[in-house]
Amino acid sequence: DFEGFDVAVGFKSIDDIREYLGYGNRPLDYDIALLDIDTPEMAINFDIERNYKNCFVTAFDLYSIKKGVEILGIFKKPVKLIKVLFSKNLLKEENEYLDYISLGYKVAWDKEILSFPIELGNYSVTIQNQIISRIKIRKLSDHYKNSLVYLVSMVFDEDVSTGEVKKIIKTMERE
């Protein structure tokens, strides 16, 4: 549990999570599951080609790009992916580079691109949150917070409006 969110680490499939939680074959009792897929095996086991929404989250360091492209290689049919990019200053060339290296793979990039700025302040807040096991967002940059608002709104689709997410962010900033 992390601030009211159940967090599971080290599971290789939904079946593994169901078994651990004692669900047997019953579906998990969650509205939303966010999966961090970082190996081709996990992409296959979690059947991400059938997920409601998929994001391709990457920075532009060589390791991150190579791992991401490795996962793109497992798709048998085109998968729609939303780019979530971590960059100091998202440059047109970085986006074009990602488009170029993904040529020949079964990927259909969404027109939306979400960027999170890599800044020392945002990194410091992230590390502090991990140390104290809390979610503190007050010291994050406005760009970072706006990207969070957009991402949360996108994940919850029509169920939660952007305005509601902004109110939640403001409440979290005061705490």
Coordinates of N, CA, C and O in Angstrom, one line a residue:
D1 N 0.8 -1.2 0.0 CA 0.0 0.0 0.0 C 0.9 1.2 0.0 O 1.8 1.3 0.8
F2 N 0.6 2.2 -0.9 CA 1.3 3.4 -1.0 C 0.3 4.5 -1.1 O -0.3 4.6 -2.2
E3 N 0.0 5.2 0.0 CA -1.0 6.3 -0.1 C -2.3 5.8 -0.6 O -3.0 6.5 -1.3
G4 N -2.7 4.6 -0.2 CA -4.1 4.1 -0.6 C -4.1 3.4 -1.9 O -5.1 2.9 -2.3
F5 N -2.9 3.3 -2.6 CA -2.8 2.5 -3.8 C -2.2 1.2 -3.5 O -1.2 1.1 -2.7
D6 N -2.7 0.1 -4.0 CA -2.1 -1.2 -3.9 C -1.0 -1.2 -4.9 O -1.2 -0.9 -6.1
V7 N 0.2 -1.6 -4.5 CA 1.4 -1.7 -5.4 C 1.9 -3.1 -5.3 O 2.2 -3.6 -4.2
A8 N 2.0 -3.7 -6.5 CA 2.6 -5.1 -6.6 C 3.8 -5.1 -7.4 O 3.9 -4.5 -8.5
V9 N 4.9 -5.7 -6.9 CA 6.2 -5.7 -7.6 C 6.6 -7.1 -7.7 O 6.4 -8.0 -6.8
G10 N 7.1 -7.4 -8.9 CA 7.7 -8.7 -9.1 C 6.8 -9.8 -9.7 O 7.2 -10.9 -9.9
F11 N 5.6 -9.4 -10.0 CA 4.6 -10.4 -10.6 C 4.8 -10.4 -12.1 O 5.0 -9.4 -12.8
K12 N 4.6 -11.5 -12.7 CA 4.9 -11.7 -14.1 C 3.6 -11.8 -15.0 O 3.6 -11.9 -16.2
S13 N 2.4 -11.9 -14.3 CA 1.1 -12.0 -15.0 C 0.0 -11.6 -14.0 O 0.2 -11.6 -12.8
I14 N -1.1 -11.3 -14.6 CA -2.3 -11.0 -13.8 C -2.7 -12.3 -13.0 O -3.1 -12.2 -11.8
D15 N -2.5 -13.5 -13.5 CA -2.8 -14.7 -12.8 C -2.0 -14.8 -11.6 O -2.5 -15.2 -10.5
D16 N -0.7 -14.4 -11.6 CA 0.2 -14.4 -10.4 C -0.4 -13.5 -9.4 O -0.4 -13.8 -8.2
I17 N -0.9 -12.3 -9.8 CA -1.4 -11.4 -8.8 C -2.7 -11.9 -8.2 O -2.9 -11.9 -7.0
R18 N -3.6 -12.5 -9.0 CA -4.8 -13.1 -8.5 C -4.5 -14.2 -7.5 O -5.2 -14.3 -6.5
E19 N -3.6 -15.0 -7.9 CA -3.2 -16.1 -7.0 C -2.7 -15.6 -5.6 O -3.1 -16.1 -4.6
Y20 N -1.8 -14.6 -5.7 CA -1.3 -14.0 -4.5 C -2.3 -13.4 -3.6 O -2.3 -13.6 -2.3
L21 N -3.3 -12.8 -4.2 CA -4.4 -12.1 -3.4 C -5.5 -13.1 -3.0 O -6.5 -12.7 -2.4
G22 N -5.4 -14.3 -3.5 CA -6.4 -15.4 -3.2 C -7.7 -15.2 -4.0 O -8.8 -15.7 -3.5
Y23 N -7.7 -14.7 -5.2 CA -8.8 -14.5 -6.0 C -9.2 -15.8 -6.8 O -10.3 -15.8 -7.4
G24 N -8.3 -16.7 -6.9 CA -8.5 -17.9 -7.7 C -8.7 -17.4 -9.2 O -7.8 -16.7 -9.7
N25 N -9.8 -17.8 -9.8 CA -10.0 -17.4 -11.2 C -10.9 -16.2 -11.3 O -11.2 -15.8 -12.5
R26 N -11.3 -15.7 -10.2 CA -12.2 -14.5 -10.3 C -11.4 -13.3 -10.7 O -10.2 -13.2 -10.5
P27 N -12.1 -12.3 -11.4 CA -11.4 -11.1 -11.8 C -11.0 -10.3 -10.6 O -11.6 -10.3 -9.6
L28 N -9.9 -9.5 -10.8 CA -9.4 -8.7 -9.7 C -10.5 -7.6 -9.5 O -11.2 -7.1 -10.4
D29 N -10.6 -7.1 -8.3 CA -11.6 -6.1 -7.9 C -11.0 -4.7 -7.9 O -11.0 -4.0 -6.9
Y30 N -10.5 -4.3 -9.1 CA -9.9 -3.0 -9.2 C -10.5 -2.3 -10.4 O -10.8 -2.9 -11.4
D31 N -10.7 -1.0 -10.3 CA -11.3 -0.2 -11.4 C -10.2 -0.1 -12.5 O -10.5 -0.1 -13.7
I32 N -9.0 0.2 -12.0 CA -7.9 0.4 -12.9 C -6.6 -0.3 -12.4 O -6.3 -0.3 -11.2
A33 N -5.9 -0.8 -13.3 CA -4.6 -1.4 -13.0 C -3.5 -0.7 -13.9 O -3.7 -0.7 -15.1
L34 N -2.5 -0.2 -13.3 CA -1.4 0.4 -14.1 C -0.3 -0.6 -14.0 O 0.1 -1.0 -13.0
L35 N 0.2 -1.0 -15.2 CA 1.2 -2.0 -15.3 C 2.5 -1.4 -15.9 O 2.5 -0.8 -16.9
D36 N 3.6 -1.7 -15.2 CA 4.9 -1.3 -15.7 C 5.5 -2.5 -16.4 O 6.0 -3.4 -15.7
I37 N 5.4 -2.4 -17.7 CA 5.9 -3.6 -18.5 C 7.3 -3.2 -19.0 O 7.5 -2.3 -19.7
D38 N 8.3 -4.0 -18.5 CA 9.7 -3.6 -18.9 C 10.4 -4.8 -19.6 O 11.6 -4.7 -19.8
T39 N 9.7 -5.9 -19.9 CA 10.3 -7.0 -20.6 C 9.3 -7.5 -21.7 O 8.1 -7.4 -21.4
P40 N 9.8 -8.1 -22.7 CA 8.9 -8.7 -23.7 C 8.0 -9.8 -23.1 O 6.9 -9.9 -23.4
E41 N 8.6 -10.6 -22.2 CA 7.9 -11.6 -21.5 C 6.7 -11.1 -20.8 O 5.5 -11.6 -20.9
M42 N 6.9 -10.0 -20.1 CA 5.7 -9.3 -19.3 C 4.7 -8.8 -20.3 O 3.5 -8.9 -20.0
A43 N 5.2 -8.2 -21.4 CA 4.2 -7.7 -22.4 C 3.3 -8.8 -22.9 O 2.1 -8.6 -23.1
I44 N 3.9 -10.0 -23.1 CA 3.1 -11.1 -23.6 C 2.2 -11.6 -22.5 O 1.0 -11.8 -22.7
N45 N 2.7 -11.8 -21.3 CA 2.0 -12.4 -20.2 C 0.8 -11.5 -19.8 O -0.3 -11.9 -19.3
F46 N 1.0 -10.2 -19.8 CA -0.1 -9.2 -19.4 C -1.0 -8.9 -20.6 O -1.9 -8.1 -20.5
D47 N -0.7 -9.5 -21.8 CA -1.5 -9.4 -23.0 C -1.8 -7.9 -23.3 O -3.0 -7.5 -23.5
I48 N -0.8 -7.1 -23.4 CA -1.0 -5.6 -23.5 C -1.6 -5.2 -24.8 O -2.2 -4.2 -24.9
E49 N -1.6 -6.1 -25.8 CA -2.3 -5.8 -27.1 C -3.8 -5.6 -26.9 O -4.4 -5.0 -27.7
R50 N -4.3 -6.2 -25.8 CA -5.8 -6.1 -25.6 C -6.1 -5.1 -24.5 O -7.3 -5.0 -24.2
N51 N -5.2 -4.4 -23.9 CA -5.5 -3.4 -22.9 C -6.3 -2.3 -23.5 O -6.3 -2.0 -24.6
Y52 N -7.0 -1.6 -22.6 CA -7.8 -0.5 -22.9 C -7.0 0.6 -23.5 O -7.3 1.2 -24.5
K53 N -5.9 1.0 -22.8 CA -5.0 2.0 -23.2 C -3.6 1.6 -22.9 O -3.3 0.9 -21.9
N54 N -2.7 1.9 -23.8 CA -1.3 1.6 -23.5 C -0.4 2.9 -23.7 O -0.6 3.6 -24.7
C55 N 0.5 3.1 -22.8 CA 1.4 4.2 -23.0 C 2.8 3.6 -23.1 O 3.2 2.6 -22.6
F56 N 3.6 4.3 -24.0 CA 5.0 4.0 -24.2 C 5.8 5.0 -23.4 O 5.9 6.2 -23.8
V57 N 6.3 4.7 -22.2 CA 7.0 5.6 -21.3 C 8.5 5.5 -21.5 O 9.0 4.3 -21.3
T58 N 9.2 6.5 -21.8 CA 10.6 6.4 -22.0 C 11.3 7.8 -21.8 O 10.7 8.8 -22.0
A59 N 12.5 7.7 -21.4 CA 13.4 8.8 -21.5 C 14.3 8.5 -22.7 O 14.0 7.6 -23.4
F60 N 15.2 9.4 -23.0 CA 16.0 9.2 -24.3 C 17.4 8.7 -24.0 O 18.2 8.8 -24.9
D61 N 17.6 8.1 -22.8 CA 18.9 7.4 -22.7 C 18.9 6.1 -23.4 O 17.8 5.5 -23.7
L62 N 20.0 5.6 -23.8 CA 20.1 4.5 -24.7 C 19.5 3.2 -24.1 O 18.8 2.5 -24.8
Y63 N 19.7 3.0 -22.8 CA 19.1 1.8 -22.1 C 17.6 1.8 -22.2 O 16.9 0.8 -22.6
S64 N 16.9 3.0 -21.9 CA 15.5 3.1 -22.0 C 14.9 2.9 -23.4 O 14.0 2.1 -23.6
I65 N 15.6 3.5 -24.3 CA 15.2 3.3 -25.7 C 15.3 1.9 -26.2 O 14.4 1.3 -26.8
K66 N 16.4 1.2 -25.9 CA 16.6 -0.2 -26.3 C 15.6 -1.1 -25.7 O 15.0 -2.0 -26.3
K67 N 15.3 -0.9 -24.4 CA 14.3 -1.7 -23.7 C 12.9 -1.5 -24.3 O 12.2 -2.5 -24.5
G68 N 12.6 -0.3 -24.6 CA 11.3 0.0 -25.2 C 11.1 -0.6 -26.6 O 10.1 -1.2 -26.9
V69 N 12.1 -0.5 -27.4 CA 12.1 -1.0 -28.8 C 12.0 -2.6 -28.7 O 11.3 -3.2 -29.5
E70 N 12.7 -3.1 -27.8 CA 12.7 -4.6 -27.6 C 11.2 -5.1 -27.3 O 10.8 -6.1 -27.9
I71 N 10.5 -4.3 -26.6 CA 9.1 -4.7 -26.3 C 8.2 -4.5 -27.6 O 7.3 -5.3 -27.9
L72 N 8.5 -3.4 -28.3 CA 7.7 -3.2 -29.6 C 7.8 -4.3 -30.5 O 6.9 -4.6 -31.3
G73 N 8.9 -5.1 -30.4 CA 9.2 -6.2 -31.3 C 8.3 -7.4 -31.1 O 8.3 -8.3 -32.0
I74 N 7.6 -7.4 -30.0 CA 6.7 -8.6 -29.8 C 5.3 -8.5 -30.4 O 4.6 -9.5 -30.5
F75 N 4.9 -7.3 -30.7 CA 3.6 -7.1 -31.2 C 3.3 -7.8 -32.5 O 4.1 -7.6 -33.5
K76 N 2.2 -8.5 -32.6 CA 1.8 -9.3 -33.8 C 0.9 -8.4 -34.7 O 0.8 -8.6 -35.9
K77 N 0.2 -7.5 -34.1 CA -0.7 -6.6 -34.8 C -0.5 -5.2 -34.3 O 0.1 -5.0 -33.2
P78 N -0.9 -4.2 -35.0 CA -0.6 -2.8 -34.6 C -1.2 -2.5 -33.2 O -2.4 -2.8 -33.0
V79 N -0.5 -1.9 -32.3 CA -0.9 -1.6 -31.0 C -0.9 0.0 -30.9 O 0.2 0.6 -31.3
K80 N -2.0 0.6 -30.5 CA -2.0 2.0 -30.3 C -1.3 2.4 -29.0 O -1.6 1.8 -28.0
L81 N -0.3 3.2 -29.1 CA 0.5 3.7 -28.0 C 0.5 5.2 -27.8 O 0.6 5.9 -28.8
I82 N 0.4 5.6 -26.6 CA 0.5 7.1 -26.3 C 1.9 7.3 -25.8 O 2.4 6.6 -24.9
K83 N 2.6 8.2 -26.4 CA 4.0 8.5 -26.0 C 4.0 9.3 -24.7 O 3.3 10.4 -24.6
V84 N 4.7 8.8 -23.7 CA 4.9 9.6 -22.5 C 6.4 9.7 -22.4 O 7.1 8.7 -22.1
L85 N 6.9 10.9 -22.6 CA 8.3 11.1 -22.8 C 8.9 11.9 -21.7 O 8.4 13.0 -21.3
F86 N 10.0 11.5 -21.1 CA 10.8 12.2 -20.1 C 12.0 12.8 -20.8 O 12.8 12.1 -21.4
S87 N 12.1 14.1 -20.8 CA 13.2 14.8 -21.5 C 13.4 16.2 -20.8 O 12.5 16.7 -20.2
K88 N 14.6 16.6 -20.9 CA 14.9 18.0 -20.4 C 14.1 19.0 -21.1 O 13.4 19.8 -20.5
N89 N 14.2 19.0 -22.4 CA 13.4 19.9 -23.2 C 12.9 19.0 -24.4 O 13.7 18.7 -25.2
L90 N 11.7 18.6 -24.4 CA 11.2 17.7 -25.5 C 11.4 18.4 -26.8 O 10.8 19.4 -27.1
L91 N 12.3 17.9 -27.5 CA 12.7 18.5 -28.8 C 11.9 17.7 -29.9 O 11.7 16.5 -29.8
K92 N 11.6 18.4 -31.0 CA 11.0 17.8 -32.2 C 11.9 16.6 -32.7 O 11.4 15.6 -33.0
E93 N 13.2 16.8 -32.6 CA 14.1 15.7 -33.1 C 14.0 14.5 -32.2 O 14.2 13.4 -32.7
E94 N 13.8 14.6 -30.9 CA 13.6 13.4 -30.1 C 12.4 12.6 -30.5 O 12.5 11.4 -30.6
N95 N 11.3 13.3 -30.7 CA 10.1 12.7 -31.1 C 10.3 12.0 -32.5 O 9.9 10.9 -32.7
E96 N 10.9 12.7 -33.4 CA 11.2 12.2 -34.7 C 12.1 10.9 -34.6 O 12.0 10.0 -35.4
Y97 N 13.1 11.0 -33.7 CA 14.0 9.8 -33.5 C 13.2 8.6 -33.1 O 13.4 7.5 -33.6
L98 N 12.3 8.8 -32.1 CA 11.4 7.7 -31.7 C 10.6 7.2 -32.8 O 10.4 5.9 -33.0
D99 N 10.0 8.0 -33.6 CA 9.3 7.6 -34.8 C 10.2 6.8 -35.7 O 9.7 5.7 -36.2
Y100 N 11.4 7.3 -35.9 CA 12.3 6.6 -36.9 C 12.7 5.2 -36.4 O 12.6 4.2 -37.1
I101 N 13.0 5.1 -35.1 CA 13.5 3.8 -34.6 C 12.4 2.8 -34.5 O 12.6 1.6 -34.4
S102 N 11.1 3.3 -34.5 CA 10.0 2.4 -34.4 C 9.4 2.0 -35.7 O 8.5 1.2 -35.8
L103 N 10.0 2.5 -36.8 CA 9.6 2.1 -38.2 C 9.7 0.6 -38.3 O 10.7 0.0 -37.9
G104 N 8.8 0.0 -38.9 CA 8.9 -1.5 -39.1 C 8.3 -2.3 -38.0 O 8.2 -3.5 -38.1
Y105 N 7.9 -1.6 -36.9 CA 7.3 -2.3 -35.8 C 5.8 -2.1 -35.8 O 5.3 -1.2 -36.5
K106 N 5.0 -3.0 -35.2 CA 3.6 -2.9 -35.2 C 3.1 -1.9 -34.1 O 2.6 -2.3 -33.1
V107 N 3.3 -0.7 -34.4 CA 2.9 0.4 -33.4 C 2.2 1.5 -34.2 O 2.5 1.9 -35.3
A108 N 1.1 1.9 -33.6 CA 0.3 3.1 -34.1 C 0.3 4.1 -33.0 O -0.3 4.0 -32.0
W109 N 1.2 5.1 -33.3 CA 1.3 6.2 -32.2 C 0.1 7.1 -32.2 O -0.4 7.5 -33.2
D110 N -0.4 7.3 -31.0 CA -1.5 8.3 -30.8 C -1.0 9.7 -31.1 O 0.2 9.9 -31.0
K111 N -1.8 10.5 -31.6 CA -1.4 11.9 -31.9 C -1.0 12.7 -30.7 O -0.2 13.6 -30.8
E112 N -1.5 12.3 -29.5 CA -1.2 13.0 -28.3 C 0.2 12.5 -27.8 O 0.5 11.4 -27.9
I113 N 1.0 13.5 -27.4 CA 2.3 13.2 -26.8 C 2.3 13.9 -25.4 O 2.0 15.1 -25.3
L114 N 2.6 13.1 -24.4 CA 2.7 13.7 -23.1 C 4.1 13.8 -22.6 O 4.9 12.8 -22.8
S115 N 4.6 14.9 -22.2 CA 6.0 15.1 -21.8 C 6.1 15.5 -20.3 O 5.3 16.2 -19.8
F116 N 7.1 14.9 -19.7 CA 7.4 15.2 -18.3 C 8.8 15.7 -18.3 O 9.7 15.1 -18.8
P117 N 9.0 16.9 -17.8 CA 10.3 17.5 -17.8 C 11.3 16.9 -16.8 O 10.9 16.6 -15.7
I118 N 12.5 16.6 -17.3 CA 13.5 16.1 -16.4 C 14.2 17.4 -15.8 O 14.9 18.1 -16.5
E119 N 13.9 17.6 -14.6 CA 14.5 18.8 -13.9 C 15.0 18.3 -12.5 O 14.4 17.4 -11.9
L120 N 16.0 18.9 -12.0 CA 16.6 18.5 -10.7 C 15.5 18.6 -9.6 O 15.4 17.7 -8.8
G121 N 14.7 19.6 -9.6 CA 13.7 19.8 -8.6 C 12.6 18.7 -8.6 O 12.3 18.1 -7.6
N122 N 12.2 18.3 -9.8 CA 11.2 17.2 -10.0 C 11.9 15.9 -9.5 O 11.2 15.0 -8.8
Y123 N 13.1 15.7 -9.9 CA 13.8 14.4 -9.5 C 14.0 14.4 -7.9 O 13.7 13.4 -7.3
S124 N 14.3 15.5 -7.3 CA 14.4 15.6 -5.9 C 13.1 15.2 -5.2 O 13.1 14.5 -4.2
V125 N 12.0 15.7 -5.7 CA 10.7 15.5 -5.1 C 10.4 14.0 -5.2 O 9.9 13.3 -4.3
T126 N 10.7 13.4 -6.3 CA 10.5 12.0 -6.6 C 11.3 11.1 -5.5 O 10.7 10.2 -4.9
I127 N 12.5 11.4 -5.4 CA 13.4 10.7 -4.4 C 12.8 10.9 -3.0 O 12.7 9.9 -2.2
Q128 N 12.5 12.1 -2.6 CA 11.9 12.4 -1.3 C 10.7 11.6 -1.1 O 10.5 11.0 0.0
N129 N 9.8 11.5 -2.0 CA 8.5 10.8 -1.9 C 8.8 9.3 -1.7 O 8.1 8.6 -0.9
Q130 N 9.8 8.8 -2.4 CA 10.1 7.3 -2.2 C 10.7 7.1 -0.8 O 10.3 6.1 -0.1
I131 N 11.5 8.0 -0.3 CA 12.1 7.9 1.1 C 11.0 7.9 2.2 O 11.0 7.1 3.1
I132 N 10.1 8.8 2.0 CA 9.0 9.0 3.1 C 7.8 8.2 2.8 O 6.9 8.2 3.6
S133 N 7.7 7.5 1.7 CA 6.6 6.7 1.3 C 5.3 7.5 1.3 O 4.2 7.1 1.8
R134 N 5.4 8.7 0.8 CA 4.2 9.6 0.7 C 4.2 10.2 -0.7 O 5.2 10.2 -1.4
I135 N 3.1 10.8 -1.1 CA 3.0 11.5 -2.4 C 2.9 13.0 -2.1 O 1.9 13.5 -1.6
K136 N 4.0 13.7 -2.2 CA 4.0 15.2 -2.1 C 4.3 15.8 -3.4 O 5.2 15.4 -4.1
I137 N 3.4 16.7 -3.8 CA 3.6 17.3 -5.2 C 3.8 18.8 -5.2 O 4.1 19.3 -6.3
R138 N 3.8 19.4 -4.1 CA 3.8 20.9 -4.0 C 5.1 21.4 -4.8 O 5.0 22.4 -5.5
K139 N 6.2 20.8 -4.6 CA 7.4 21.3 -5.2 C 7.7 20.9 -6.6 O 8.8 21.2 -7.2
L140 N 6.8 20.1 -7.2 CA 7.0 19.7 -8.6 C 6.7 20.9 -9.5 O 6.0 21.8 -9.2
S141 N 7.4 20.9 -10.7 CA 7.2 22.1 -11.6 C 5.7 22.1 -12.1 O 5.0 21.0 -12.1
D142 N 5.3 23.2 -12.6 CA 3.9 23.4 -13.1 C 3.7 22.5 -14.3 O 2.7 21.8 -14.5
H143 N 4.8 22.4 -15.2 CA 4.7 21.5 -16.4 C 4.5 20.1 -15.9 O 3.6 19.3 -16.5
Y144 N 5.2 19.6 -14.9 CA 5.1 18.3 -14.4 C 3.7 18.0 -13.9 O 3.0 17.0 -14.2
K145 N 3.2 19.0 -13.1 CA 1.8 18.8 -12.5 C 0.8 18.8 -13.6 O -0.2 18.0 -13.6
N146 N 0.9 19.7 -14.6 CA 0.0 19.7 -15.7 C 0.0 18.3 -16.5 O -1.1 17.9 -16.9
S147 N 1.2 17.8 -16.6 CA 1.3 16.5 -17.3 C 0.6 15.4 -16.5 O -0.1 14.5 -17.0
L148 N 0.8 15.5 -15.1 CA 0.1 14.5 -14.2 C -1.4 14.6 -14.4 O -2.1 13.6 -14.4
V149 N -1.9 15.9 -14.4 CA -3.4 16.1 -14.5 C -3.9 15.4 -15.8 O -4.9 14.7 -15.8
Y150 N -3.2 15.7 -16.9 CA -3.5 15.1 -18.2 C -3.5 13.6 -18.2 O -4.4 12.9 -18.6
L151 N -2.4 13.0 -17.6 CA -2.3 11.6 -17.6 C -3.4 10.9 -16.7 O -4.0 10.0 -17.2
V152 N -3.7 11.5 -15.6 CA -4.8 10.9 -14.7 C -6.1 11.1 -15.4 O -6.9 10.1 -15.4
S153 N -6.4 12.2 -16.0 CA -7.6 12.4 -16.8 C -7.7 11.4 -17.9 O -8.8 10.8 -18.2
M154 N -6.6 11.1 -18.6 CA -6.6 10.2 -19.7 C -6.9 8.7 -19.2 O -7.7 8.0 -19.8
V155 N -6.3 8.4 -18.1 CA -6.5 7.0 -17.5 C -7.9 6.8 -17.1 O -8.5 5.8 -17.3
F156 N -8.5 7.8 -16.5 CA -9.9 7.7 -16.0 C -10.9 8.0 -17.0 O -12.1 7.9 -16.8
D157 N -10.5 8.4 -18.2 CA -11.4 8.7 -19.3 C -12.5 9.7 -18.9 O -12.2 10.7 -18.3
E158 N -13.7 9.4 -19.2 CA -14.8 10.2 -18.9 C -15.3 10.2 -17.4 O -16.1 10.9 -17.0
D159 N -14.7 9.2 -16.7 CA -15.2 9.0 -15.3 C -14.7 10.1 -14.4 O -15.4 10.4 -13.4
V160 N -13.6 10.7 -14.7 CA -13.1 11.8 -13.8 C -12.7 13.0 -14.8 O -11.9 12.8 -15.7
S161 N -13.2 14.1 -14.5 CA -12.9 15.3 -15.4 C -11.6 15.9 -15.1 O -11.1 15.7 -14.0
T162 N -11.1 16.6 -16.1 CA -9.8 17.3 -15.8 C -9.9 18.3 -14.7 O -9.0 18.4 -13.8
G163 N -11.1 18.9 -14.6 CA -11.4 19.9 -13.5 C -11.3 19.2 -12.1 O -10.7 19.7 -11.2
E164 N -11.9 18.0 -12.0 CA -11.8 17.2 -10.8 C -10.4 16.9 -10.4 O -10.0 16.9 -9.2
V165 N -9.6 16.5 -11.4 CA -8.2 16.1 -11.2 C -7.4 17.3 -10.7 O -6.6 17.2 -9.7
K166 N -7.7 18.5 -11.3 CA -7.0 19.7 -10.8 C -7.3 20.0 -9.4 O -6.5 20.5 -8.6
K167 N -8.6 19.8 -9.0 CA -9.0 20.1 -7.6 C -8.3 19.2 -6.7 O -7.8 19.6 -5.6
I168 N -8.1 17.9 -7.1 CA -7.4 16.9 -6.2 C -5.9 17.3 -6.1 O -5.4 17.3 -5.0
I169 N -5.3 17.8 -7.2 CA -3.9 18.3 -7.2 C -3.8 19.4 -6.2 O -2.9 19.5 -5.4
K170 N -4.7 20.4 -6.3 CA -4.7 21.6 -5.4 C -4.8 21.1 -3.9 O -4.1 21.7 -3.1
T171 N -5.7 20.2 -3.7 CA -5.8 19.7 -2.3 C -4.5 19.0 -1.8 O -4.1 19.2 -0.7
M172 N -3.9 18.2 -2.7 CA -2.7 17.6 -2.4 C -1.6 18.6 -2.1 O -0.7 18.3 -1.2
E173 N -1.6 19.7 -2.8 CA -0.5 20.7 -2.6 C -0.6 21.4 -1.3 O 0.4 21.7 -0.7
R174 N -1.9 21.5 -0.8 CA -2.1 22.1 0.6 C -1.7 21.2 1.7 O -1.4 21.7 2.8
E175 N -1.7 19.9 1.5 CA -1.4 18.9 2.6 C 0.1 18.8 2.8 O 0.9 19.0 2.0

